[in-house]
Short mmCIF file of C-alpha atoms in Angstrom, two decimals:
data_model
loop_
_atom_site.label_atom_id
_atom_site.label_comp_id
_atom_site.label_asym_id
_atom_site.label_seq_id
_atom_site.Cartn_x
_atom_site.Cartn_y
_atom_site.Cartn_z
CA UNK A 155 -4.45 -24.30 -1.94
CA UNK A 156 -1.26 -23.21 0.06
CA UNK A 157 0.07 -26.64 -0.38
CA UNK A 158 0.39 -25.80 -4.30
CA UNK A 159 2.72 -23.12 -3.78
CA UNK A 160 6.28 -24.31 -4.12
CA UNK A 161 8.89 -23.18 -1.75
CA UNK A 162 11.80 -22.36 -4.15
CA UNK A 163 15.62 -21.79 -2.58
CA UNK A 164 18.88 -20.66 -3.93
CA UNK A 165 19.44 -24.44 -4.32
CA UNK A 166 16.77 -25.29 -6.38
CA UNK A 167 16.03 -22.27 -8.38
CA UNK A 168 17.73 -23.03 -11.05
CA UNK A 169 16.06 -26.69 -11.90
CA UNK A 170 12.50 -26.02 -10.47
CA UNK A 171 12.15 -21.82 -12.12
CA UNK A 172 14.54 -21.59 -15.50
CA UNK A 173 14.65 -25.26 -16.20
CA UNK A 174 10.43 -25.41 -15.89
CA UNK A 175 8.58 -26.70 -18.80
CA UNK A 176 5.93 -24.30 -17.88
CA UNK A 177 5.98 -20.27 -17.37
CA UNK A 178 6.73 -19.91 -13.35
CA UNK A 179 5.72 -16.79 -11.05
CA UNK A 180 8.36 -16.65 -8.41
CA UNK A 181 6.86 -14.57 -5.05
CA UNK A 182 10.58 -12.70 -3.95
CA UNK A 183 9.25 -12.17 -0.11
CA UNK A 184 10.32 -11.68 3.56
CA UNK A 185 8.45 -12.21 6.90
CA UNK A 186 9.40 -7.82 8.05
CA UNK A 187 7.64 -6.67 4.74
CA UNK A 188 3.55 -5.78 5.30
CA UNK A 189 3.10 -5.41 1.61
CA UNK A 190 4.35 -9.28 0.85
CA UNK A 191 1.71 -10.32 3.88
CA UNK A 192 -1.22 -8.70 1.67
CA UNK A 193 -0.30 -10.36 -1.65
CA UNK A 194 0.77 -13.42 -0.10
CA UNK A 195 -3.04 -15.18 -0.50
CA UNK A 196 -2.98 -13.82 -4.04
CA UNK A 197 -0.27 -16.20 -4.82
CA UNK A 198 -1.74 -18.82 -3.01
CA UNK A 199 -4.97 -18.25 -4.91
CA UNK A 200 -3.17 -17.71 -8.48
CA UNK A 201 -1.23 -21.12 -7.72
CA UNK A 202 -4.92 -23.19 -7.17
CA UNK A 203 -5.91 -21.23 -10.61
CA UNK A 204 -3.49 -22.07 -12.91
CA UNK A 205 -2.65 -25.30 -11.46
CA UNK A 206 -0.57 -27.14 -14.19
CA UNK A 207 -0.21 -24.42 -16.36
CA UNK A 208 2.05 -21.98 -14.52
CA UNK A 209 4.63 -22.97 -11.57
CA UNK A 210 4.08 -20.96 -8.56
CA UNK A 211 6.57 -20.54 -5.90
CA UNK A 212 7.88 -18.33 -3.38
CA UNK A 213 11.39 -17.28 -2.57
CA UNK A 214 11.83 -15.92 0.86
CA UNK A 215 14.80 -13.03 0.63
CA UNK A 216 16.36 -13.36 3.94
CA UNK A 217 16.77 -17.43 3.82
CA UNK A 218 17.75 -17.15 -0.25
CA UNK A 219 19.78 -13.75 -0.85
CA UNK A 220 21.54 -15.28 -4.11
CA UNK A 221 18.59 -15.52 -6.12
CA UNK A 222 17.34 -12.10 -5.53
CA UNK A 223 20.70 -10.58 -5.71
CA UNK A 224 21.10 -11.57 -9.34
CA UNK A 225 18.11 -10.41 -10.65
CA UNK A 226 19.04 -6.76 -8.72
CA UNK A 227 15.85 -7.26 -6.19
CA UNK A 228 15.82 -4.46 -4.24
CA UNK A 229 12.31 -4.19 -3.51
CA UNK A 230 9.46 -6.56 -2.17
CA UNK A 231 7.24 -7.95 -2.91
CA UNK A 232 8.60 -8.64 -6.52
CA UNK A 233 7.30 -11.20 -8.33
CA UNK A 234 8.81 -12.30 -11.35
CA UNK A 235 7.18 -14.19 -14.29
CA UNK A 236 9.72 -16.38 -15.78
CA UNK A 237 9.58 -18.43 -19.34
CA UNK A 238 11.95 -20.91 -20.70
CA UNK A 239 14.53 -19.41 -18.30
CA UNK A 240 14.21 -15.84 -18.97
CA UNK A 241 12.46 -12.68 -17.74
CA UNK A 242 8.63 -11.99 -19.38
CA UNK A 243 7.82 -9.88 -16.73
CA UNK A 244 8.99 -8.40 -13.33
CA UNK A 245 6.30 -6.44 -11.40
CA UNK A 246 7.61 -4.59 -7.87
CA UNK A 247 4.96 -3.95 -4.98
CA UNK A 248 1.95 -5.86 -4.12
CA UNK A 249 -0.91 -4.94 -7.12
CA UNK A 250 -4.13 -6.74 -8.27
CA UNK A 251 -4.95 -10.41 -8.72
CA UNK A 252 -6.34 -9.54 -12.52
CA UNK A 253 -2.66 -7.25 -13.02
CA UNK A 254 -1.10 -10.62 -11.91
CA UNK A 255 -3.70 -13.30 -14.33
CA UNK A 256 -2.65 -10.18 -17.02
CA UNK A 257 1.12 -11.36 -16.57
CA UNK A 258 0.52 -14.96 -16.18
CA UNK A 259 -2.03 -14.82 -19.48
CA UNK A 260 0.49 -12.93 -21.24
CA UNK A 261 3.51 -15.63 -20.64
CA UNK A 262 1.01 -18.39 -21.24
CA UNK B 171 -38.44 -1.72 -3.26
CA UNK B 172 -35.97 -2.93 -5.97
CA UNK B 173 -34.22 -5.99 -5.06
CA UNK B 174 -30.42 -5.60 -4.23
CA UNK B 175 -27.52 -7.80 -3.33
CA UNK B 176 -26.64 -5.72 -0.07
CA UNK B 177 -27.73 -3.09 1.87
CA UNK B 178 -24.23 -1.40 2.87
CA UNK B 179 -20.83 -2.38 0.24
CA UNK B 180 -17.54 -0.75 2.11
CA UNK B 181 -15.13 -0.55 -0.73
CA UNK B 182 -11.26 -0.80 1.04
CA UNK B 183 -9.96 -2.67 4.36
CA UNK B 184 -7.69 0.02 5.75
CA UNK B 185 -8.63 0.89 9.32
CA UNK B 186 -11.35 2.81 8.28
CA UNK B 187 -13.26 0.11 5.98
CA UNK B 188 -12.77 -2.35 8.97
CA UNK B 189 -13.72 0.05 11.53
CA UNK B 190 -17.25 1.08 9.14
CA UNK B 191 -17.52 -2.86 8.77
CA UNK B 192 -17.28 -3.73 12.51
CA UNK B 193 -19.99 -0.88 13.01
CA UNK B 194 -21.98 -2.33 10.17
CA UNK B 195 -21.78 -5.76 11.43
CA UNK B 196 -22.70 -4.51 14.82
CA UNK B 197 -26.23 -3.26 13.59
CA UNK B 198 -26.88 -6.27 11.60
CA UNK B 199 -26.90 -4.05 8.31
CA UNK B 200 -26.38 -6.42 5.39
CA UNK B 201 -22.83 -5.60 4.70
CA UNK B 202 -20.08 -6.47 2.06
CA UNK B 203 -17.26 -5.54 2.57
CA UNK B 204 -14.64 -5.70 -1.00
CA UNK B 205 -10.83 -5.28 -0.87
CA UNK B 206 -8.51 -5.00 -3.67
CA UNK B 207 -5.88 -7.24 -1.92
CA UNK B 208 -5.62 -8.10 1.28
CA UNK B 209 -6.45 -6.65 4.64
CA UNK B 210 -4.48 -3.81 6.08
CA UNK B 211 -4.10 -0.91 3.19
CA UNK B 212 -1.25 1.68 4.43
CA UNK B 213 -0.31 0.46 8.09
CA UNK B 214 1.24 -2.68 6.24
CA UNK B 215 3.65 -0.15 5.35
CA UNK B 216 4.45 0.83 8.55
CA UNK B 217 6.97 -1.09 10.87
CA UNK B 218 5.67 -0.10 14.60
CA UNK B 219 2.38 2.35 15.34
CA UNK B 220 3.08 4.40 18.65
CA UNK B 221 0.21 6.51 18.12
CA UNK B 222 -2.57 4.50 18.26
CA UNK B 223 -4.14 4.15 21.67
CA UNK B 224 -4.48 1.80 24.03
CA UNK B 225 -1.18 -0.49 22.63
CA UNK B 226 1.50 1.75 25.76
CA UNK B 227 4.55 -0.03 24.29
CA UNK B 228 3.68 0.35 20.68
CA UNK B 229 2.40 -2.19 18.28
CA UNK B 230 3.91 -3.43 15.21
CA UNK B 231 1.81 -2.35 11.77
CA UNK B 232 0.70 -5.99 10.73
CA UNK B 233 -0.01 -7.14 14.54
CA UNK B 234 -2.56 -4.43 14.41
CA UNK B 235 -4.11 -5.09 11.03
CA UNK B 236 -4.77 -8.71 12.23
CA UNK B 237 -6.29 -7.47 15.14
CA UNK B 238 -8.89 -5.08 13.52
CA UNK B 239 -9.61 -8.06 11.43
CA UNK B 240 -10.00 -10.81 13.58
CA UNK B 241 -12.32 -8.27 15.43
CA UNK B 242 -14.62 -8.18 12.48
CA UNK B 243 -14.54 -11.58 11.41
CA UNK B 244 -16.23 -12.22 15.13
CA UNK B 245 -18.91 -10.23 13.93
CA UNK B 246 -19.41 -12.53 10.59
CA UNK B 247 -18.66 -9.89 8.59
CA UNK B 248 -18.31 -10.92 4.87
CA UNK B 249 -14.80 -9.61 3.21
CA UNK B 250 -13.83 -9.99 -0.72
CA UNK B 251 -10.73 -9.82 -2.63
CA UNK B 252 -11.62 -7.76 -5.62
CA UNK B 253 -10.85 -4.44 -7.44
CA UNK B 254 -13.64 -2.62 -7.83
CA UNK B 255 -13.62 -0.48 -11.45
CA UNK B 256 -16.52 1.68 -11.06
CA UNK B 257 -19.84 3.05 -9.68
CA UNK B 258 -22.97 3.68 -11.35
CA UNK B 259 -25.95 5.43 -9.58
CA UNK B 260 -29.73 4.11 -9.64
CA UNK B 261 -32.66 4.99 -8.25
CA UNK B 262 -32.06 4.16 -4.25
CA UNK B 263 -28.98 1.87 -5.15
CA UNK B 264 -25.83 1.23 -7.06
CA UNK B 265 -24.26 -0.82 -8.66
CA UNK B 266 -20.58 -1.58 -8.64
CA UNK B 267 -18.61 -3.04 -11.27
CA UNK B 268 -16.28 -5.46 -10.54
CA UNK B 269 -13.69 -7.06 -12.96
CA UNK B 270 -16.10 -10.26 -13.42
CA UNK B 271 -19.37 -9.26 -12.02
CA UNK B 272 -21.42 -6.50 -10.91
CA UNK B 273 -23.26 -6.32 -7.73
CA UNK B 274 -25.84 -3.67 -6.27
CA UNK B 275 -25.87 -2.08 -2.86
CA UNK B 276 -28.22 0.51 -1.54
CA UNK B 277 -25.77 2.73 0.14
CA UNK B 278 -21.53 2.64 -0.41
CA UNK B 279 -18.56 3.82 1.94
CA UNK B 280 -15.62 4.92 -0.15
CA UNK B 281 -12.67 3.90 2.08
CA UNK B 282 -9.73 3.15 -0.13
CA UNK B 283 -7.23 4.98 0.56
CA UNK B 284 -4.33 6.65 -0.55
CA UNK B 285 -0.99 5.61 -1.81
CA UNK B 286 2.48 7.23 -1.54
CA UNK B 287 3.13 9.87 -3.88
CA UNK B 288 5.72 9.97 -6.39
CA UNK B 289 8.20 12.76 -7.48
CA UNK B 290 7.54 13.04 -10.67
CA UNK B 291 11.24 12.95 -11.81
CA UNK B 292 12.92 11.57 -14.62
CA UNK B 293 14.42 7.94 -13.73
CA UNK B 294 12.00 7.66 -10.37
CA UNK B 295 9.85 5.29 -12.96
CA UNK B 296 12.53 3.33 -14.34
CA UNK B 297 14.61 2.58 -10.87
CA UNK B 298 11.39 1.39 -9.09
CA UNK B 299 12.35 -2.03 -7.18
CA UNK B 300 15.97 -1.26 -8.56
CA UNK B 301 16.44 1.85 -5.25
CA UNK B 302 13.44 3.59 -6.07
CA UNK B 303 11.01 2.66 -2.68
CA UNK B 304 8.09 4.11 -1.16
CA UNK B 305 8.37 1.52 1.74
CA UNK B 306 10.82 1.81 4.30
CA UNK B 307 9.97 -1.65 6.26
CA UNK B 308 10.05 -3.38 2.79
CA UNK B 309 13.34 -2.35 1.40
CA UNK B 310 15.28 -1.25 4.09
CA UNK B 311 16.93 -4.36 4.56
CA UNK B 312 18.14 -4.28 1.01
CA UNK B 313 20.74 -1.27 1.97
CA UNK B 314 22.25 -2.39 4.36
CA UNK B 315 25.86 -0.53 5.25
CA UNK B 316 25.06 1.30 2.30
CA UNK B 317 23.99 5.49 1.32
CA UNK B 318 20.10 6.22 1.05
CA UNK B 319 18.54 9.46 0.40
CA UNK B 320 15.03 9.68 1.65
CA UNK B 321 12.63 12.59 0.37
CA UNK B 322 10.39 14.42 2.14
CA UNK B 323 10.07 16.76 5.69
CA UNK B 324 6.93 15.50 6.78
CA UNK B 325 6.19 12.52 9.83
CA UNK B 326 6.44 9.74 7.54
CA UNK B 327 9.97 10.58 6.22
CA UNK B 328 11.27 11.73 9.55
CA UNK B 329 10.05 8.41 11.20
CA UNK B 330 11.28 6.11 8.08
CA UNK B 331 14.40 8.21 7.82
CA UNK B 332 15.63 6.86 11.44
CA UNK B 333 14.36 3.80 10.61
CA UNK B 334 16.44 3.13 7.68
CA UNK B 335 19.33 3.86 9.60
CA UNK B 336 19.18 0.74 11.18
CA UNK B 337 20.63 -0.64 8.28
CA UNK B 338 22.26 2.24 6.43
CA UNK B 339 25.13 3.79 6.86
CA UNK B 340 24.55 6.73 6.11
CA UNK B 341 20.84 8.65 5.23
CA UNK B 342 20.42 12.34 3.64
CA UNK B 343 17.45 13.67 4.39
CA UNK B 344 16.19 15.93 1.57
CA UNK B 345 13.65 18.46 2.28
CA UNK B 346 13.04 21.50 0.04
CA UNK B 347 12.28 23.75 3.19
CA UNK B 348 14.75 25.09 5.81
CA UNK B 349 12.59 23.61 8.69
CA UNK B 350 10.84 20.07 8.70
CA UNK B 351 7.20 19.71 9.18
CA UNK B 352 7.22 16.66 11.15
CA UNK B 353 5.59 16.78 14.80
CA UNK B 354 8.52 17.44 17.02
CA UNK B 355 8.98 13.92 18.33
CA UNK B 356 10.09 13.16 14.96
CA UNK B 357 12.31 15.86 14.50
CA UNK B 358 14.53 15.77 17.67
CA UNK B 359 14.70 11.64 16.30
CA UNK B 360 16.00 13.41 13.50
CA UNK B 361 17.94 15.66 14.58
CA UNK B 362 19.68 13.50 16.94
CA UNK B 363 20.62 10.27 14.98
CA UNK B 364 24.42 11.10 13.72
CA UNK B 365 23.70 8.91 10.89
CA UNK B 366 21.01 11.59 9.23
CA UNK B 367 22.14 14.65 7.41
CA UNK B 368 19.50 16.88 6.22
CA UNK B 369 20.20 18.40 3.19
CA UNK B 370 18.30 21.83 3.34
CA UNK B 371 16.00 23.71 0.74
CA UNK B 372 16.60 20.89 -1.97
CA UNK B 373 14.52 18.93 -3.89
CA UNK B 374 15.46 15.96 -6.28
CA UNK B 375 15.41 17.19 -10.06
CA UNK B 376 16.25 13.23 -10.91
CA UNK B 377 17.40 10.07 -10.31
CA UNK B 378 20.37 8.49 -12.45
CA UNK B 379 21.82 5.28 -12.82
CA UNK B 380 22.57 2.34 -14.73
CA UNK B 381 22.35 -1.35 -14.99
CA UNK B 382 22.50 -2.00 -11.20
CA UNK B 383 20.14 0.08 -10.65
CA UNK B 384 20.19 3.69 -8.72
CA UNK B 385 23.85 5.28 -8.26
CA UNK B 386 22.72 9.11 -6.81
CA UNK B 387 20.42 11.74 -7.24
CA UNK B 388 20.53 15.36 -8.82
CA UNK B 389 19.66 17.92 -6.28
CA UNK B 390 18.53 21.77 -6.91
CA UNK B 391 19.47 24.36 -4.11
CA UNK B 392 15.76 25.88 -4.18
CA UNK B 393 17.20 29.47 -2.37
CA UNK B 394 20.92 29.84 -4.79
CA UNK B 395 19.51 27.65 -7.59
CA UNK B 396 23.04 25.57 -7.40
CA UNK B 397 22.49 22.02 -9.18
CA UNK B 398 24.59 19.51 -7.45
CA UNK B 399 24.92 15.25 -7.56
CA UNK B 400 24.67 12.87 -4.28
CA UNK B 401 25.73 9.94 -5.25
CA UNK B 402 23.55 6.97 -3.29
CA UNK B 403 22.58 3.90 -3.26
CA UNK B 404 18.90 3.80 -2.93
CA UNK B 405 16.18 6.57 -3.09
CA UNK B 406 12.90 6.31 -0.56
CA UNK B 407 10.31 8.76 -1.46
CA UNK B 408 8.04 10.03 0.97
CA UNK B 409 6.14 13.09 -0.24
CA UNK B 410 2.25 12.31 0.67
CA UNK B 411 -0.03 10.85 -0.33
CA UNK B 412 -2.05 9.86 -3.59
CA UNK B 413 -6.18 9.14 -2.89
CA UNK B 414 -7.26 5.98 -4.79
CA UNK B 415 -10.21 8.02 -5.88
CA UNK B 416 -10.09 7.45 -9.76
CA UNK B 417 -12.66 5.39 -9.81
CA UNK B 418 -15.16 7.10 -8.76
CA UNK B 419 -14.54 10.73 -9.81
CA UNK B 420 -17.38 11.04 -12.04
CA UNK B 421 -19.41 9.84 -8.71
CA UNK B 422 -18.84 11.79 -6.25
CA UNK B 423 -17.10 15.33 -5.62
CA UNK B 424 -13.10 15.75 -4.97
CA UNK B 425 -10.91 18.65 -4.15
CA UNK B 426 -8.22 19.92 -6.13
CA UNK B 427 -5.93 16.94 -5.04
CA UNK B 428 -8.38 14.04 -5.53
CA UNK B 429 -9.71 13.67 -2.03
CA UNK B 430 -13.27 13.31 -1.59
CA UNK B 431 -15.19 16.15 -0.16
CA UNK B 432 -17.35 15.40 2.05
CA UNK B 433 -19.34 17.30 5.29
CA UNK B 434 -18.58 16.29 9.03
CA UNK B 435 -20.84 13.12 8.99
CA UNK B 436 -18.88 11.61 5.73
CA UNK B 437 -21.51 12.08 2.86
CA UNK B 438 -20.39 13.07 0.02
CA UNK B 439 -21.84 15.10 -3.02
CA UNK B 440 -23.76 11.69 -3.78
CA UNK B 441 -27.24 11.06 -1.62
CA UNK B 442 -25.78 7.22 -0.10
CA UNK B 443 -22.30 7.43 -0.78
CA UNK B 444 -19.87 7.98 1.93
CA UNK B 445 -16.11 8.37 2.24
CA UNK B 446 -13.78 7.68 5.38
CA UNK B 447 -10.17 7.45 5.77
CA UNK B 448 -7.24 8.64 3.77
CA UNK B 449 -9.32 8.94 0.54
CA UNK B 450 -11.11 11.67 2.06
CA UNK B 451 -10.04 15.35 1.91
CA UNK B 452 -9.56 16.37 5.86
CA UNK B 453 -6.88 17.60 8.23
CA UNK B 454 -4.97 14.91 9.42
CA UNK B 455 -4.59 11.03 7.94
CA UNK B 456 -3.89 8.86 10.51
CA UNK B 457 -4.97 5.28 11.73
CA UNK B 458 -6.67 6.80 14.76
CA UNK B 459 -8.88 9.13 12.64
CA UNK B 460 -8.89 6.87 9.98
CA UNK B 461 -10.92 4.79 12.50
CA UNK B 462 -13.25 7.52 13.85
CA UNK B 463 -13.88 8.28 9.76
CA UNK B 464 -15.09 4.41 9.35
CA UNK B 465 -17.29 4.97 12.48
CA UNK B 466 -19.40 7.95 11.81
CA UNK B 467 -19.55 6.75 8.28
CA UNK B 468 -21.49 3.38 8.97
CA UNK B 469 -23.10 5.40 11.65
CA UNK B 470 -24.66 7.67 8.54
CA UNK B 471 -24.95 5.41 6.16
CA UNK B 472 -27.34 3.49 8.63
CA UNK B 473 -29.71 6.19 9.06
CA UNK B 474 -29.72 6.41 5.47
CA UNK B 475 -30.62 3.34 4.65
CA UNK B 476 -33.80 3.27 7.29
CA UNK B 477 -34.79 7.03 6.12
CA UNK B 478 -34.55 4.38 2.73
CA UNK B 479 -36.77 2.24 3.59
CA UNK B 480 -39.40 4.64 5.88
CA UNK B 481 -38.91 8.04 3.88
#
C-alpha cells in the first residue's frame, strides 16, 4: 500500500496538491519526530482506502521547508486536507484513523 | 462457558501494553492486543531515554519502541490499530466496542496512557501547531535561532527545556514555584545552560498572537501579583499529564485526576479489569515502571482467568 502514497516536494506541490482534481491529504513529516513515525502507517493505510478518491502524499519538512513555511507549519505531524486548492481542514499531532476518514469524508 | 473472541484484550502499546503483551504471549494466554495508532504511546515523544536500564549510553525514544515491539512480535503476539470507545461488563467477560465492531474478552488491561496536559489559557487552543507544542523533539526544529518559553518545573520540562536550546536562542523557563521539582540531574542541566532563564513564581495567564501565529505570552508574578508580557516565538507546555481514561470511567474507579485506582497487583474496582502504566494513579510514571505495571498486570490477569475457568 506504501507505494500509493505520493512523495510530494516544494517542486511539485503546487501541480500534484492545489491543482488535484480530487481532495488531497498532505502528511507534513520529518524523520526526528516520534509522533509522525506512529501515524505514518495511518497514511499509508488511508491512501490504499480511498484510492482514487482522495490524493495522498507526504511532504517531508526538512527536504521541503517552502511548503510548510507558507501554510505557518510549526508543528508535526500536520496533515492538511486540501480541496480545489484551498484549506478544508488542517489537523496538528498524530490522532485517529476514523478522526482522519472524518476529514477525508467531510472534503469528499 | 460463554464463547469469547479472546481470553486477555490489552487496550494501548505504550511500554506497559507491550510489556503485559510479551508476558501474555509468554503464557500462551489468548491475547489481543488493540492500539489506537501505532506502537510506542509517550516515549515517541521523547528524543533520548537515559533512564531505562541496561541501554549505558542512552537510547533514542523510537529505537526503543521498536525494540519492545519486535520483542513481542517474536512471541506472535497479535496487535490492532483501533480506538477503542467503550467497555461493557458481562457475566465472566466483556465486551469492547470498537468504531466498526465489537469484540469480547474475558479479562482487559487498561494501559493507555496519558497525554500532556494543557494550560487551560485563552489562545493555548487556537495557536496549537501555530507555537503552541507539547512535543519538544517534534517542533523544536521549527524555532530555530528563535525565543521559546517552555512551561512547567517538573523532569519533562527541565529535560525538553535544554533540549530546545539546541535550536533556540534563547528559552524562559516558566515555573510558578521558586524552586523546580525536577530530579537534580535535570536541574543543574538547567541551571547551567546560559541559554535558559527561569522566570520564577509565574505562570502563563495567556497566549497572544496573530496571523503568524504565537508572538509572547502574558505572565502573572504569583508572590507581587505583577502582570507582565514576554514576547516569544513559540510556547511548549509541559505541565503533566492527562490519563486517557474517558472511556472507561463508568467501568472502573478513578481518583480525583482521572487515574485509575487500582491495589498493588493492578486490579481495579472491576473483578477482570486491570490497569498498568501512565493511566494508572501511582507515584512515579516512567518507562521503567511503566514496564513493571504491564508485568504484574498480565501476571494477575492470568490467575484470573484460570481461577475463571476452575473457580
Amino acid at each position: 500500500m506504501a507505494d500509493q502514497v505520493m512523495q510530494i516536494t516544494d517542486d511539485n506541490f503546487e501541480g500534484e496538491v492545489l491543482k488535484s482534481e480530487t481532495p488531497a491529504l498532505v502528511d507534513f513529516w520529518a524523520a526526528w519526530c516520534g509522533p509522525c513515525r506512529a501515524i505514518g502507517p495511518v497514511v499509508e493505510e488511508l491512501a490504499g482506502e480511498y484510492a482514487g478518491k482522495v490524493k495522498v502524499g507526504k511532504l517531508n519538512v526538512d527536504e521541503n521547508p517552502k511548503t510548510p513555511g507558507q501554510y505557518g507549519i510549526r508543528a508535526i505531524p500536520t496533515l492538511i486536507v486540501f480541496k480545489a486548492g484551498e484549506v478544508a481542514e488542517q489537523i496538528t499531532g498524530a490522532v485517529s484513523k476514523d478522526h482522519l476518514k472524518a476529514a477525508l469524508d467531510k472534503a469528499l | 462457558m460463554t464463547a469469547v473472541d479472546h481470553d486477555l484484550a490489552i487496550i494501548g502499546a505504550g511500554p506497559a501494553g507491550l510489556t503485559a503483551g510479551l508476558y501474555a504471549a509468554r503464557s500462551r494466554i489468548n491475547t489481543l492486543l488493540i492500539e489506537r495508532l501505532s506502537p510506542g504511546g509517550q516515549i515517541l515523544n521523547t528524543d533520548w531515554v537515559d533512564n531505562y536500564p541496561g541501554f549505558p549510553e542512552g537510547v533514542a525514544g523510537f529505537e526503543l519502541v521498536d525494540k519492545m515491539r519486535a520483542q513481542v512480535e517474536r512471541f506472535d503476539l497479535p496487535i490492532i490499530s483501533s480506538e477503542v470507545i467503550q467497555i461493557v461488563p458481562g457475566e465472566g467477560f466483556f465486551t469492547i466496542l470498537l468504531p466498526d465492531r465489537d469484540l469480547t474478552a474475558r479479562a482487559v488491561i487498561i494501559a493507555t496512557g496519558s497525554v500532556p496536559r494543557k494550560l487551560g489559557v485563552p489562545g493555548e487552543e487556537e495557536y496549537i501547531g501555530k507555537g503552541v507544542s507539547y512535543c519538544g523533539t517534534c517542533d523544536g526544529p521549527f524555532f530555530k535561532e528563535q525565543t521559546v518559553a517552555a512551561v512547567g518545573g517538573g523532569d519533562t520540562a527541565c529535560e525538553e527545556a535544554v533540549y530546545l536550546t539546541r535550536f533556540a536562542r534563547k528559552v524562559y523557563l516558566i515555573h510558578r514555584r521558586d524552586q523546580l521539582r525536577a530530579q537534580k540531574i535535570y536541574q543543574e542541566k538547567i541551571l547551567a545552560n546560559d541559554r535558559v532563564e527561569v522566570v520564577w513564581d509565574s505562570v502563563v495567564e495567556r497566549i497572544e498572537g496573530g496571523d503568524k501565529g504565537v508572538s509572547g505570552v502574558g505572565l502573572k508574578n504569583v508572590k507581587t501579583g505583577k502582570s507582565s508580557s514576554l514576547p516569544v516565538d513559540g510556547v511548549f507546555v509541559w505541565v503533566g499529564l492527562t490519563p486517557t481514561t474517558k472511556f472507561c470511567c463508568d467501568l472502573v474507579e478513578l481518583n480525583a485526576q482521572d487515574f485509575i485506582v487500582t491495589d498493588p497487583e493492578m486490579a481495579t474496582s472491576r473483578p477482570g479489569v486491570f490497569a498498568a502504566g501512565d493511566c494508572r494513579a501511582k507515584l512515579l510514571r516512567q518507562i521503567s515502571t511503566a514496564v513493571g505495571d504491564g508485568a504484574t498486570a498480565a501476571f494477575a490477569a492470568e490467575r484470573y482467568l484460570e481461577n475463571l475457568t476452575h473457580g
